[in-house]
Tab-separated table of C-alpha atoms in Angstrom:
chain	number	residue	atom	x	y	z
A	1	UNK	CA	-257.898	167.504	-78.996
A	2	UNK	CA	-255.605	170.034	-77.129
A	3	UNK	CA	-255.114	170.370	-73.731
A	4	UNK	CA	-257.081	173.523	-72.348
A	5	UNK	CA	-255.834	175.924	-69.688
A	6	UNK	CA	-258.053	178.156	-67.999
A	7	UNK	CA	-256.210	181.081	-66.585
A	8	UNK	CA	-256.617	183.751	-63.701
A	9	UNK	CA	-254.143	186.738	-63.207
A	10	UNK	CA	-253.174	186.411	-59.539
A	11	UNK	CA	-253.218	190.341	-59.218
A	12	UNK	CA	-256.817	190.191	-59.950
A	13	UNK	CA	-257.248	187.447	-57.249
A	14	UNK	CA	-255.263	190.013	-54.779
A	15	UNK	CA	-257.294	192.814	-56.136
A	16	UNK	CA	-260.210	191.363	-55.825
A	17	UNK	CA	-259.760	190.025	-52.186
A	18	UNK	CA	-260.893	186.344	-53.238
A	19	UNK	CA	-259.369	183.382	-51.607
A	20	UNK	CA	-256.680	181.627	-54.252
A	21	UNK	CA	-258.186	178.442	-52.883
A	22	UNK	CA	-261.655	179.515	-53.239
A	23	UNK	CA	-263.736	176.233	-54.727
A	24	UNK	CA	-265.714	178.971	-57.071
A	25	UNK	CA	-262.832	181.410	-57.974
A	26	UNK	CA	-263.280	180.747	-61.659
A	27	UNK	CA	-266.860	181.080	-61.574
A	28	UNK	CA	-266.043	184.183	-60.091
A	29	UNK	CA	-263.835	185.162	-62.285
A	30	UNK	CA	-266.587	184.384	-65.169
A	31	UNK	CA	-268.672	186.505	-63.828
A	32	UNK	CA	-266.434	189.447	-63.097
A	33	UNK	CA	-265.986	190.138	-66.987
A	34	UNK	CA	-262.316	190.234	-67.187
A	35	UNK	CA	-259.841	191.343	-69.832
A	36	UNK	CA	-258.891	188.143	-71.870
A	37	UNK	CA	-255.285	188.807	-70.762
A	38	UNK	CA	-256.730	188.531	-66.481
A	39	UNK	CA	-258.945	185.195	-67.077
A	40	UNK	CA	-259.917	183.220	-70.716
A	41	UNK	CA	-258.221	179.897	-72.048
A	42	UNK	CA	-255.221	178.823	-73.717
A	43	UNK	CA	-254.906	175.896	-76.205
A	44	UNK	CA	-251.743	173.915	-75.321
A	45	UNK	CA	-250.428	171.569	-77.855
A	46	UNK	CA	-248.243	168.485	-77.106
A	47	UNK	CA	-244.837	169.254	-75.782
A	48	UNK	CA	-245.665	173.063	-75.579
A	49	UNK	CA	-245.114	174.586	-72.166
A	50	UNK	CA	-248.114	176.695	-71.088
A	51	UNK	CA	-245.961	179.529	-70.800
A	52	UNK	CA	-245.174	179.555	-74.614
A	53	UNK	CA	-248.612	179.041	-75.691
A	54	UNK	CA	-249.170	182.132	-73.556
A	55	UNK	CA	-247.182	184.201	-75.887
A	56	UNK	CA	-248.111	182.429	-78.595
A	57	UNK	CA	-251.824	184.253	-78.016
A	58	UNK	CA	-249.656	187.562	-77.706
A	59	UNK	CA	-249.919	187.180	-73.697
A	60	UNK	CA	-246.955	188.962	-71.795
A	61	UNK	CA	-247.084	186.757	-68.683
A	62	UNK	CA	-244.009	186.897	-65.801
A	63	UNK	CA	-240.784	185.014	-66.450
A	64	UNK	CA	-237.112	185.209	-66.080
A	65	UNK	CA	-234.902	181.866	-66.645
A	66	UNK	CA	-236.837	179.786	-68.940
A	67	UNK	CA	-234.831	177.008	-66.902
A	68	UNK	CA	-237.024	175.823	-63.730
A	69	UNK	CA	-234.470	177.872	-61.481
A	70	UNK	CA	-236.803	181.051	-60.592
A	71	UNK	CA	-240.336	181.534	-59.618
A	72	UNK	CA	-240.954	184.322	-61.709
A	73	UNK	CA	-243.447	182.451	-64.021
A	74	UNK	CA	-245.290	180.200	-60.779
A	75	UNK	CA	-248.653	179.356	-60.866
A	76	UNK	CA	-251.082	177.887	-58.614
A	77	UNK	CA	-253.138	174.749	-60.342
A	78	UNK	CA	-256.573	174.595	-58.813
A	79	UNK	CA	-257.974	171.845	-61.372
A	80	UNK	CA	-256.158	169.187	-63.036
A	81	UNK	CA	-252.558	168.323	-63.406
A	82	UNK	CA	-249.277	170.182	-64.873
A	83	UNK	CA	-246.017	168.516	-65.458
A	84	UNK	CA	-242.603	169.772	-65.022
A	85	UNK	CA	-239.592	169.137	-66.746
A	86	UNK	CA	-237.614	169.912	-63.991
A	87	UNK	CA	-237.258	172.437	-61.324
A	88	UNK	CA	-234.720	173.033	-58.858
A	89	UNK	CA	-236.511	176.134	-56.436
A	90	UNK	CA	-240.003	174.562	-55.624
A	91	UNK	CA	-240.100	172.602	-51.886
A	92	UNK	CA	-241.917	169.363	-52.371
A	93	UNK	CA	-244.161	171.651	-50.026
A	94	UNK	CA	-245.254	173.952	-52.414
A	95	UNK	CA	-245.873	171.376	-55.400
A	96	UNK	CA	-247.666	168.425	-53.366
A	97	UNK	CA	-249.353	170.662	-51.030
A	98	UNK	CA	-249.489	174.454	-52.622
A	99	UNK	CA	-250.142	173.120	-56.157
A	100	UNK	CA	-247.322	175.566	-57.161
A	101	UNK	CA	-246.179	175.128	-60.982
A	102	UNK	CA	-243.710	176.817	-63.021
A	103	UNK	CA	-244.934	177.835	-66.401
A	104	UNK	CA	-241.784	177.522	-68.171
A	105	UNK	CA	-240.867	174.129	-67.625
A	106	UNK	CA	-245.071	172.991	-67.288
A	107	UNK	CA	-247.352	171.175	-69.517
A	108	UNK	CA	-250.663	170.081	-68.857
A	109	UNK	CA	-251.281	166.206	-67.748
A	110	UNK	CA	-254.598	166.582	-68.186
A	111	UNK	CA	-257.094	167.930	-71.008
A	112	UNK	CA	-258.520	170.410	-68.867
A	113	UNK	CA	-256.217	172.805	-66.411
A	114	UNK	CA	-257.308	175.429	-64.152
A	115	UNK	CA	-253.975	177.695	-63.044
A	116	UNK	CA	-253.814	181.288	-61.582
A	117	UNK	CA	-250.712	182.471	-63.254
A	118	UNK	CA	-248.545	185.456	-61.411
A	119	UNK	CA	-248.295	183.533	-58.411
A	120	UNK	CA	-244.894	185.590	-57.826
A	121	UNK	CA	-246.166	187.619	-55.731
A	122	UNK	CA	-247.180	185.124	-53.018
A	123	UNK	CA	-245.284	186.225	-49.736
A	124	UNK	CA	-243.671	182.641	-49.597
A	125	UNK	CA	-242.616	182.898	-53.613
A	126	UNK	CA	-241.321	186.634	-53.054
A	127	UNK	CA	-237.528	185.391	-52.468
A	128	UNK	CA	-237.251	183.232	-55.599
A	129	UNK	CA	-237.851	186.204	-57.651
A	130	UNK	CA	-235.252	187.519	-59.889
């Protein structure tokens, strides 16, 4: 069985007003009827990174380098666990503590994964954007 990744558009969370860190922002999100390219689930399959099964479902989600070295395509992960490659922006900071992920270079560790993608526009991500 594949990996699953539940996803939430950060510019809904911002929209919205809810708390990234909220324990029920997905069941929020649920109930808030989104369009399946705000909040639904992606299939990830082994040695895919989450950002190319993205736009593999025809999703148009934020990147820039494909290479770890931006934070265009940064995600929080609020359930489970997402490798990386490597990266060479993130502070331990923002990966141990922030749960902050880069797409491009991130696979799943875990069969189920909660992430809010578009985490670029977090005030503390806003100067690793290209």
């Amino acid at each position: 069985m594949m990996p699953t990744v539940e996803y939430l558009n950060y510019e809904v969370v911002d929209d919205q007003d809810w708390d990234i860190y909220d324990d029920d922002l997905f069941e929020k999100a649920e109930d808030a009827d989104l369009d399946e390219a705000d909040h639904g689930e992606l299939e990830v399959a082994e040695g895919e990174y989450i950002l190319e099964a993205a736009e593999a479902q025809g999703f148009d989600w934020p990147f820039s380098c494909r290479a770890g070295a931006c934070a265009n395509c940064a995600s929080i992960v609020r359930e489970g666990e997402v490798e990386m490659d490597m990266q060479q922006i993130l502070s331990d900071e923002e990966v141990e503590d922030k749960g902050v992920r880069l797409t491009c270079v991130g696979t799943p560790g875990s069969d189920e994964v909660q992430i809010v993608y578009n985490a670029k526009h977090l005030d503390y991500l806003q100067n690793r954007v290209i």
